[in-house]
Amino acid sequence: MTASRSTTLSEAESKRILAVHGVPVVEEQVASDPGEAARAADGLGYPVVVKLCGPVIAHKTERGLVRLNLRDSSAVRAATEDLLGAAGPEDGDVQVLVSRMVRGVRELIAGAHRDPQFGPVVMVGVGGVLAEALADVAFRLVPLTAVDAAEMIEDLRTARLLGPLRGEPAVDRDRLATVLMALSALMQGDDSVRSVDVNPLIVVDGVPVAVDALVEVEP
Amino acid sequence: MSRAAGTASEELEAVPVPGSDPSQGFRALFEPRGVAVAGASSHPGKFGFVALHNILRHDFPGPVFAISLSGEEVLGLQALRSADELPDGGADLVVVCTPAAANVELLRACAARGVKAAFVTTAGYGEAGTEGERAEAELKEVAHELGVLLAGPNGQGLISTPASLCAQIVAPYPPPGRIAIVSQSGNFVSSFMNFAIQTGIGVSRAVSAGNASATTVPDYLAYYADDPATAVSLAYVEGLPDGRAFFDRIRPLAARKPIVVLKGGASPGGARAAASHTGALAADDKVFDGACRQAGVIRAATVEEAFEAAATFATQPLPRGPRVVVYTSAGGWGVVTADAISHSSLELLPLPEDLRADLDARLPPRWSRNNPVDLAGGETRDTIPECMELVARHPDVDAVIYLGMGIQSNEARLMPRAPGRPLRRGRGDGVGGDRQARVDRHRAGRYPSRQPGPGHRAGHGPSLLLVRQPRCRRP
């Protein structure tokens, strides 16, 4: 169970797999050059986010590889050029990911992994950059029932975060439960998936949307 | 001294012993017709003395045999020199206090005389290095081959109050009751039994699983789940290398009877696989927590809390829902209990208008007129039970927490119609307790309606029960 023996999929590929399993994923497109990125952004509608995307890129935020809130095509072109230029040889084959900028005051985290003692487990918690420090998370063993999914959401210490908050409606718990059930199904259906991180899972108008994701698989 | 709590049992199930069924072994362990102590000794410092002494002292009603190489007289019993001298079928349980090297031969001789279960107290097995591991594997194999249920080794013994059996190398012997205990730490068994002695809330069976080489914690829990003498199981576990197998086995058991688990040895399991946030956050304690919730197992944080939870399940009916009325003659207790409820998933039921009016008609005007129902000293020995009855009968009330601490309620306890009595009675003539017990019977087995003993913390215990009730599955 060491990191070195596994491979991570690119953010785009990770999200594609999640979407197939029914996880709501932010609208996005992969682009290989500034022109393509600008066209993608025009299609998605502004503002957008541009991120460097590749199979071995992690810690995007720490490395400054995420450009938020870009409002026009020239900003998208410039950001794309920057990011592709910032990639080193160790980053391998890279592209950029252009996605709609979604807003929500609440960031959740959802995930799954194969626990050495308990086998596949699914997690939900308070997400964002403080996720690990807060560690307000709940786990269940795969397979989850609908009741398990509902109860693990209730188990969060800060379950109050899920109610109406700062002008935003309450989190749709059924939709959130659906995400957890999807992760359970993914872990159950594909033995090669070692772990899944969906962080953040931003709550947009009450609906959790996967904004970043990382799927780790057997090499 | 502990070992995996979920490993060996699957093998046992997979390869049934010819001509024996496991329940026969458990029956011999907890309800033996006769007991032999191997390694009996007249030296008070020896396990073989203490075990025999405890069996005799607590008046085990069946035949008791001492086996000792010396053939001496021990505690008034003429010892047999060998298990070969046991009468056929005279003992179905042997408590083994002999050195490891002697035990394989002993098991064979005992089995030949009809012994079906062996509790092995002997240390020096798997906990003591490679040689010990080999000896333990051999012991397990031989017991399996002979069809003898092997408990231990390296455990301190067992007690079974319905059988008046105290077959252990330590002293505490609890009053009879409905809590069944199994522990990977022998000393925790003693601690739980000491709580039982202090509170008067008794125990049905208790066993120290020792190295649990053949009979594991889930095996005992499976026996307890079907044991009519047991209302709730209380387990201490540590080090679960196969946590999933453990939960796969106990989940169906927890659906039949409450299981309270105390776990030691939280290990930072998930932190090893830190490639993902999820892995980093999966310290095994959190996963264990979730697995308990999922299985409907009640997890306790401390030894005290574990016993209290078990004690409450053993003595109180399960409420059918979260709506609680706090009924008290002491304002402060009502307030702190209301506070505790506000921090739980319970609800302090706003007093229904009709109930308020009914109570108004019977109480002087200074009562609280809300929930908590604080009688505020206006109660009498007649109005306490009358009003309690009204509260308990009301269809909106799922549970009553009664904090009877006033002078009047103490006085009333001495009267023929004590305040606790209507709730204390069993089905048929009771009031609230009757209804609540009946409602929950189908889900969680039958519960006695015995009132907690005088040492039980009356306010905290029931609150704990209510807070920790197994989850109610939503449709």
PDB file of C-alpha atoms in Angstrom, chain A residues 1 3 6 109-113 115-121 123 131-132 135 137 139-145 147-148 150-151 154-155 157 195-197 199 214 216, chain B residues 239-245 247-248 251 263 267 269-270 272-284 286-291 293-294 471-475:
ATOM      1  CA  MET A   1       0.000   0.000   0.000  1.00  0.00           C
ATOM      2  CA  ALA A   3       2.063   5.439  -3.191  1.00  0.00           C
ATOM      3  CA  SER A   6       0.212   3.087  -7.939  1.00  0.00           C
ATOM      4  CA  ILE A 109     -14.723  16.146   0.283  1.00  0.00           C
ATOM      5  CA  ALA A 110     -15.724  12.678  -0.777  1.00  0.00           C
ATOM      6  CA  GLY A 111     -13.516   9.732  -1.438  1.00  0.00           C
ATOM      7  CA  ALA A 112     -12.857   6.055  -1.292  1.00  0.00           C
ATOM      8  CA  HIS A 113      -9.878   3.865  -0.663  1.00  0.00           C
ATOM      9  CA  ASP A 115      -8.146   0.076   3.817  1.00  0.00           C
ATOM     10  CA  PRO A 116      -5.618  -2.567   4.865  1.00  0.00           C
ATOM     11  CA  GLN A 117      -7.908  -3.754   7.678  1.00  0.00           C
ATOM     12  CA  PHE A 118     -11.373  -3.006   6.390  1.00  0.00           C
ATOM     13  CA  GLY A 119     -11.119  -3.292   2.626  1.00  0.00           C
ATOM     14  CA  PRO A 120     -12.867  -0.757   0.415  1.00  0.00           C
ATOM     15  CA  VAL A 121     -14.365   2.185   2.298  1.00  0.00           C
ATOM     16  CA  MET A 123     -15.670   8.724   3.003  1.00  0.00           C
ATOM     17  CA  ALA A 131      -9.901  19.042   4.961  1.00  0.00           C
ATOM     18  CA  GLU A 132      -7.060  17.149   6.572  1.00  0.00           C
ATOM     19  CA  ALA A 135     -10.653  15.787   9.748  1.00  0.00           C
ATOM     20  CA  VAL A 137     -15.103  12.922   8.063  1.00  0.00           C
ATOM     21  CA  PHE A 139     -16.482   6.409   6.750  1.00  0.00           C
ATOM     22  CA  ARG A 140     -18.501   3.347   5.804  1.00  0.00           C
ATOM     23  CA  LEU A 141     -17.504  -0.007   4.427  1.00  0.00           C
ATOM     24  CA  VAL A 142     -18.354  -0.754   0.800  1.00  0.00           C
ATOM     25  CA  PRO A 143     -21.007  -1.636  -0.267  1.00  0.00           C
ATOM     26  CA  LEU A 144     -23.046   1.275   1.054  1.00  0.00           C
ATOM     27  CA  THR A 145     -26.783   1.133   1.418  1.00  0.00           C
ATOM     28  CA  VAL A 147     -29.270   4.345   4.728  1.00  0.00           C
ATOM     29  CA  ASP A 148     -25.509   4.135   5.240  1.00  0.00           C
ATOM     30  CA  ALA A 150     -27.626   9.158   4.617  1.00  0.00           C
ATOM     31  CA  GLU A 151     -26.268   8.329   8.054  1.00  0.00           C
ATOM     32  CA  GLU A 154     -25.508  12.966   9.504  1.00  0.00           C
ATOM     33  CA  ASP A 155     -22.428  11.775  11.356  1.00  0.00           C
ATOM     34  CA  ARG A 157     -19.686  17.040  13.409  1.00  0.00           C
ATOM     35  CA  SER A 195      -8.407   5.302  -4.173  1.00  0.00           C
ATOM     36  CA  VAL A 196     -10.598   8.191  -5.219  1.00  0.00           C
ATOM     37  CA  ASP A 197     -10.432  11.762  -3.938  1.00  0.00           C
ATOM     38  CA  ASN A 199     -11.883  17.474  -3.319  1.00  0.00           C
ATOM     39  CA  LEU A 214      -7.987  12.200  -8.483  1.00  0.00           C
ATOM     40  CA  GLU A 216      -5.471   6.265  -8.202  1.00  0.00           C
TER      41      GLU A 216
ATOM     42  CA  GLY B 239      -5.951  -5.363  16.996  1.00  0.00           C
ATOM     43  CA  LEU B 240      -8.363  -6.450  14.290  1.00  0.00           C
ATOM     44  CA  PRO B 241      -6.143  -7.457  11.385  1.00  0.00           C
ATOM     45  CA  ASP B 242      -9.208  -8.415   9.405  1.00  0.00           C
ATOM     46  CA  GLY B 243     -11.697  -5.792  10.439  1.00  0.00           C
ATOM     47  CA  ARG B 244     -13.940  -6.588   7.531  1.00  0.00           C
ATOM     48  CA  ALA B 245     -14.346 -10.252   8.475  1.00  0.00           C
ATOM     49  CA  PHE B 247     -17.897  -6.873  10.943  1.00  0.00           C
ATOM     50  CA  ASP B 248     -19.232  -9.304   8.362  1.00  0.00           C
ATOM     51  CA  ARG B 251     -23.444  -7.405  11.758  1.00  0.00           C
ATOM     52  CA  LYS B 263     -11.873  -1.061  21.272  1.00  0.00           C
ATOM     53  CA  SER B 267      -3.641   2.545  15.022  1.00  0.00           C
ATOM     54  CA  GLY B 269      -3.638   2.537   9.713  1.00  0.00           C
ATOM     55  CA  GLY B 270      -4.751   4.809   6.944  1.00  0.00           C
ATOM     56  CA  ARG B 272       0.435   4.732   5.699  1.00  0.00           C
ATOM     57  CA  ALA B 273      -1.303   5.018   2.382  1.00  0.00           C
ATOM     58  CA  ALA B 274      -1.112   8.753   2.125  1.00  0.00           C
ATOM     59  CA  ALA B 275      -1.231   8.951  -1.654  1.00  0.00           C
ATOM     60  CA  SER B 276      -4.820  10.131  -1.262  1.00  0.00           C
ATOM     61  CA  HIS B 277      -6.552  12.522   1.110  1.00  0.00           C
ATOM     62  CA  THR B 278      -9.037   9.791   1.788  1.00  0.00           C
ATOM     63  CA  GLY B 279      -6.269   7.424   2.816  1.00  0.00           C
ATOM     64  CA  ALA B 280      -4.655  10.051   5.004  1.00  0.00           C
ATOM     65  CA  LEU B 281      -7.953  10.721   6.739  1.00  0.00           C
ATOM     66  CA  ALA B 282      -8.718   7.034   7.245  1.00  0.00           C
ATOM     67  CA  ALA B 283      -7.087   6.570  10.606  1.00  0.00           C
ATOM     68  CA  ASP B 284      -8.492   3.176  11.469  1.00  0.00           C
ATOM     69  CA  LYS B 286     -12.626   6.568  12.054  1.00  0.00           C
ATOM     70  CA  VAL B 287     -13.189   3.591   9.816  1.00  0.00           C
ATOM     71  CA  PHE B 288     -13.942   1.440  12.863  1.00  0.00           C
ATOM     72  CA  ASP B 289     -16.410   4.082  14.011  1.00  0.00           C
ATOM     73  CA  GLY B 290     -18.200   4.021  10.684  1.00  0.00           C
ATOM     74  CA  ALA B 291     -18.195   0.243  10.552  1.00  0.00           C
ATOM     75  CA  ARG B 293     -22.534   2.549  12.928  1.00  0.00           C
ATOM     76  CA  GLN B 294     -23.084   0.569   9.782  1.00  0.00           C
ATOM     77  CA  ARG B 471     -30.014   3.394  14.726  1.00  0.00           C
ATOM     78  CA  CYS B 472     -33.515   3.150  13.399  1.00  0.00           C
ATOM     79  CA  ARG B 473     -33.368   2.328   9.744  1.00  0.00           C
ATOM     80  CA  ARG B 474     -35.351   4.754   7.713  1.00  0.00           C
ATOM     81  CA  PRO B 475     -37.505   3.272   4.993  1.00  0.00           C
TER      82      PRO B 475
END
